[in-house]
CSV table of C-alpha atoms in Angstrom, one decimal:
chain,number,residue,atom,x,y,z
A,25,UNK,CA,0.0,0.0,0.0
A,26,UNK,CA,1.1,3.2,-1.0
A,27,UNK,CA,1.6,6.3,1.3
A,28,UNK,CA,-1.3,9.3,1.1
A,29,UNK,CA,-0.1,11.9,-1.0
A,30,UNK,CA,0.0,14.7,1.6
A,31,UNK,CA,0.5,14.3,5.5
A,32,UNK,CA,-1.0,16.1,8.2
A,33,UNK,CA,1.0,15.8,11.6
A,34,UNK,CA,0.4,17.2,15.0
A,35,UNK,CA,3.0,15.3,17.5
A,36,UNK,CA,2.0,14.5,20.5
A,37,UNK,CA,5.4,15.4,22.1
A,38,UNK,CA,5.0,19.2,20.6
A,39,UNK,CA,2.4,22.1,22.3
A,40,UNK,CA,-1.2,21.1,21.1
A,41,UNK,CA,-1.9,23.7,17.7
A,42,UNK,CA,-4.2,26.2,19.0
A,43,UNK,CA,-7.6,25.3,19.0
A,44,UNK,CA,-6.6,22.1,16.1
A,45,UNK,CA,-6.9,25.2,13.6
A,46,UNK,CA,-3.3,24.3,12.1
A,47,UNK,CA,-1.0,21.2,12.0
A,48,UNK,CA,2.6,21.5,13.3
A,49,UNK,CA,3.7,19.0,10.1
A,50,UNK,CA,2.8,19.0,6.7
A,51,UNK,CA,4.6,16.0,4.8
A,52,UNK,CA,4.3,16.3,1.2
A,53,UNK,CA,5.1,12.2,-0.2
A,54,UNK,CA,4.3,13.3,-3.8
A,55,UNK,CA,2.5,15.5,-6.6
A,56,UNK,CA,3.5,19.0,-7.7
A,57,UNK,CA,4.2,21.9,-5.6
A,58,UNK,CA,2.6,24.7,-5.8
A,59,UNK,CA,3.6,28.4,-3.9
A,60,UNK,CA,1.2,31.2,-3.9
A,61,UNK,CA,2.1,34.3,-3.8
A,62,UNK,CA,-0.3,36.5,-1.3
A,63,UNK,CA,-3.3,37.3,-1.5
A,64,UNK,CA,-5.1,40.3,-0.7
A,65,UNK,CA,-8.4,42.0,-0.2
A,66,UNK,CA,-8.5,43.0,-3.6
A,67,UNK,CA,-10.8,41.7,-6.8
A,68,UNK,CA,-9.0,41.4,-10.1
A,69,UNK,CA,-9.3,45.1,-11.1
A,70,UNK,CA,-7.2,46.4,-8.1
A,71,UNK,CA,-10.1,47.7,-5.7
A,72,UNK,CA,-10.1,46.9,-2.3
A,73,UNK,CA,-13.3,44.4,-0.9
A,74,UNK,CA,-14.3,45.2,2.6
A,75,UNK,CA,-12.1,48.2,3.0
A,76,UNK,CA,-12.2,48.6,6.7
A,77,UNK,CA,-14.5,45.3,7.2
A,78,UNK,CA,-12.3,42.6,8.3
A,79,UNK,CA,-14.4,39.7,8.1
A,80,UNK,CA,-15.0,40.8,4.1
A,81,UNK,CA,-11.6,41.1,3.7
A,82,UNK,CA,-10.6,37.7,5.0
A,83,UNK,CA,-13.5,36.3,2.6
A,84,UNK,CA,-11.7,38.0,-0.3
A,85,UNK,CA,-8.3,36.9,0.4
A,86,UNK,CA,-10.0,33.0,0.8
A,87,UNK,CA,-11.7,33.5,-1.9
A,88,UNK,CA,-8.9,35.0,-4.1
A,89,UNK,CA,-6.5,31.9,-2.6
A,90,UNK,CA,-9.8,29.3,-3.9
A,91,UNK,CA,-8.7,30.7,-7.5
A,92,UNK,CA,-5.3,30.9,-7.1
A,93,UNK,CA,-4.9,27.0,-6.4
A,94,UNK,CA,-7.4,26.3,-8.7
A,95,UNK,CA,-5.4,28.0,-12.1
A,96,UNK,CA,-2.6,25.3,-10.6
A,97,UNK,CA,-5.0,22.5,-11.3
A,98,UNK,CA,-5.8,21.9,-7.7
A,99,UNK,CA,-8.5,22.5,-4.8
A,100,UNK,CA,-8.3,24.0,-1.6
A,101,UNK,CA,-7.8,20.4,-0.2
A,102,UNK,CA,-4.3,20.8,-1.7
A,103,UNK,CA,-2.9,23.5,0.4
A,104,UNK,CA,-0.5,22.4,3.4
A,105,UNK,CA,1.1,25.8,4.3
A,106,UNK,CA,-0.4,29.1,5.0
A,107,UNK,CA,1.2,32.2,5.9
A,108,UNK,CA,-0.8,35.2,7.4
A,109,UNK,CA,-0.1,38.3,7.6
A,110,UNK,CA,-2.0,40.8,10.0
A,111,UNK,CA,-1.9,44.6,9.8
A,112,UNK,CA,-1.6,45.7,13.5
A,113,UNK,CA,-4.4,48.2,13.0
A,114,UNK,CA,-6.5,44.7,13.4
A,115,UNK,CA,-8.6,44.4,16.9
A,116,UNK,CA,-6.8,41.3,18.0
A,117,UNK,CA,-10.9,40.8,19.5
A,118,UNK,CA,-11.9,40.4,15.7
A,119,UNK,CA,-8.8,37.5,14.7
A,120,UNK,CA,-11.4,34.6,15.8
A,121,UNK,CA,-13.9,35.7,13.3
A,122,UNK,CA,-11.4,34.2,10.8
A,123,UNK,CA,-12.2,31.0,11.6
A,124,UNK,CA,-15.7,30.4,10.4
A,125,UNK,CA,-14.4,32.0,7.1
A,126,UNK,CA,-10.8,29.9,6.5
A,127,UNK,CA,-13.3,26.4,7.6
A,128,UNK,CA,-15.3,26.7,4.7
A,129,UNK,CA,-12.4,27.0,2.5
A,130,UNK,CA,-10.0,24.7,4.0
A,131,UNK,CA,-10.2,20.9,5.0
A,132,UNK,CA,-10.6,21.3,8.9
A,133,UNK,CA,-10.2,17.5,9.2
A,134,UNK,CA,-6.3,17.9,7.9
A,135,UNK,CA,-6.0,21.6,8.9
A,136,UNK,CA,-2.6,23.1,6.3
A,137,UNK,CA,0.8,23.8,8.7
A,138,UNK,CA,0.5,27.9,9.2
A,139,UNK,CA,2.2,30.3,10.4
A,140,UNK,CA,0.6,33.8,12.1
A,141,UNK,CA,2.4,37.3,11.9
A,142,UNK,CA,1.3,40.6,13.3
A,143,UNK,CA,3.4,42.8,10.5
A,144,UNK,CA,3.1,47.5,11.3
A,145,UNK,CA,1.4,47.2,7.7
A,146,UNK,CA,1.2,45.7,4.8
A,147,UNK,CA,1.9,47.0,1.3
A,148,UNK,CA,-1.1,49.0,0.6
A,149,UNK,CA,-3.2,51.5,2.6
A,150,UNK,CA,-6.7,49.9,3.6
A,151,UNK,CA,-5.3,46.1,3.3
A,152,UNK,CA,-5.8,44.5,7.1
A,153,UNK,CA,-5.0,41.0,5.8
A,154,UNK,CA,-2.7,39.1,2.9
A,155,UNK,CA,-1.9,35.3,3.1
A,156,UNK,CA,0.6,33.1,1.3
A,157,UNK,CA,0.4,29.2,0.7
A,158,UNK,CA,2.0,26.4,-0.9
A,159,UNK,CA,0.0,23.4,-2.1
A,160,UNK,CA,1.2,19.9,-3.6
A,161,UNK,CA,-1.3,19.2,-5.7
A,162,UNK,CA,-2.0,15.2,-6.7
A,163,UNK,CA,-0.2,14.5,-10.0
């Protein structure tokens, strides 16, 4: 029997991920790898979604990642590293409300390996969120 593609591993001997919203290992065994360059609140002609709305912001950058992986050929399944990136002007009370949105994106079951930084701000003026990922996507 052949090993699963992808990997998803949380050792026991490590701090328990927050919440199970990320895995600590992502073990890619085979397929194509994919790295996405971040997203942002914006729609294809430049303007800003939610300006000032993070919740419609995080749907945006989801929703901009969704076609992203999908132009590689693959699904949202496929990613197994994201990196976010949080303006500091975010109310660190508003971060949870994330989660609803990344769990209808994202296969909760094998949650991707991520990583969480609070940056001063991000490239352009109204953007409160951008977030890179890599996927191996099944050959």
């Amino acid at each position: 029997m052949s090993k699963p593609s992808k990997e998803f591993i949380s050792p026991k001997t490590l701090i328990a991920p927050a919440a199970a919203v990320y895995s600590h290992i992502a073990k890619v065994n085979r397929g194509t790898i994919v790295y996405i360059s971040g997203q942002v609140p914006s729609d294809a002609s430049g303007k800003i979604i939610g300006e000032g709305h993070f919740e419609a912001q995080v749907e945006q950058v989801f929703a901009n990642l969704k076609i992203a992986v999908e132009a590689a050929g693959g699904v949202m399944a496929d990613i197994v590293k994201l990196n976010y990136f949080l303006a500091a002007e975010v109310d660190q009370a508003d971060v949870p409300k994330m989660r609803p949105i990344r769990d209808r994106y994202l296969n909760v079951a094998k949650p991707p390996a991520s990583t969480f930084v609070v940056v001063s701000r991000l490239m352009r003026p109204g953007w409160l969120i951008e977030i890179e990922a890599v996927a191996a996507i099944d050959d």
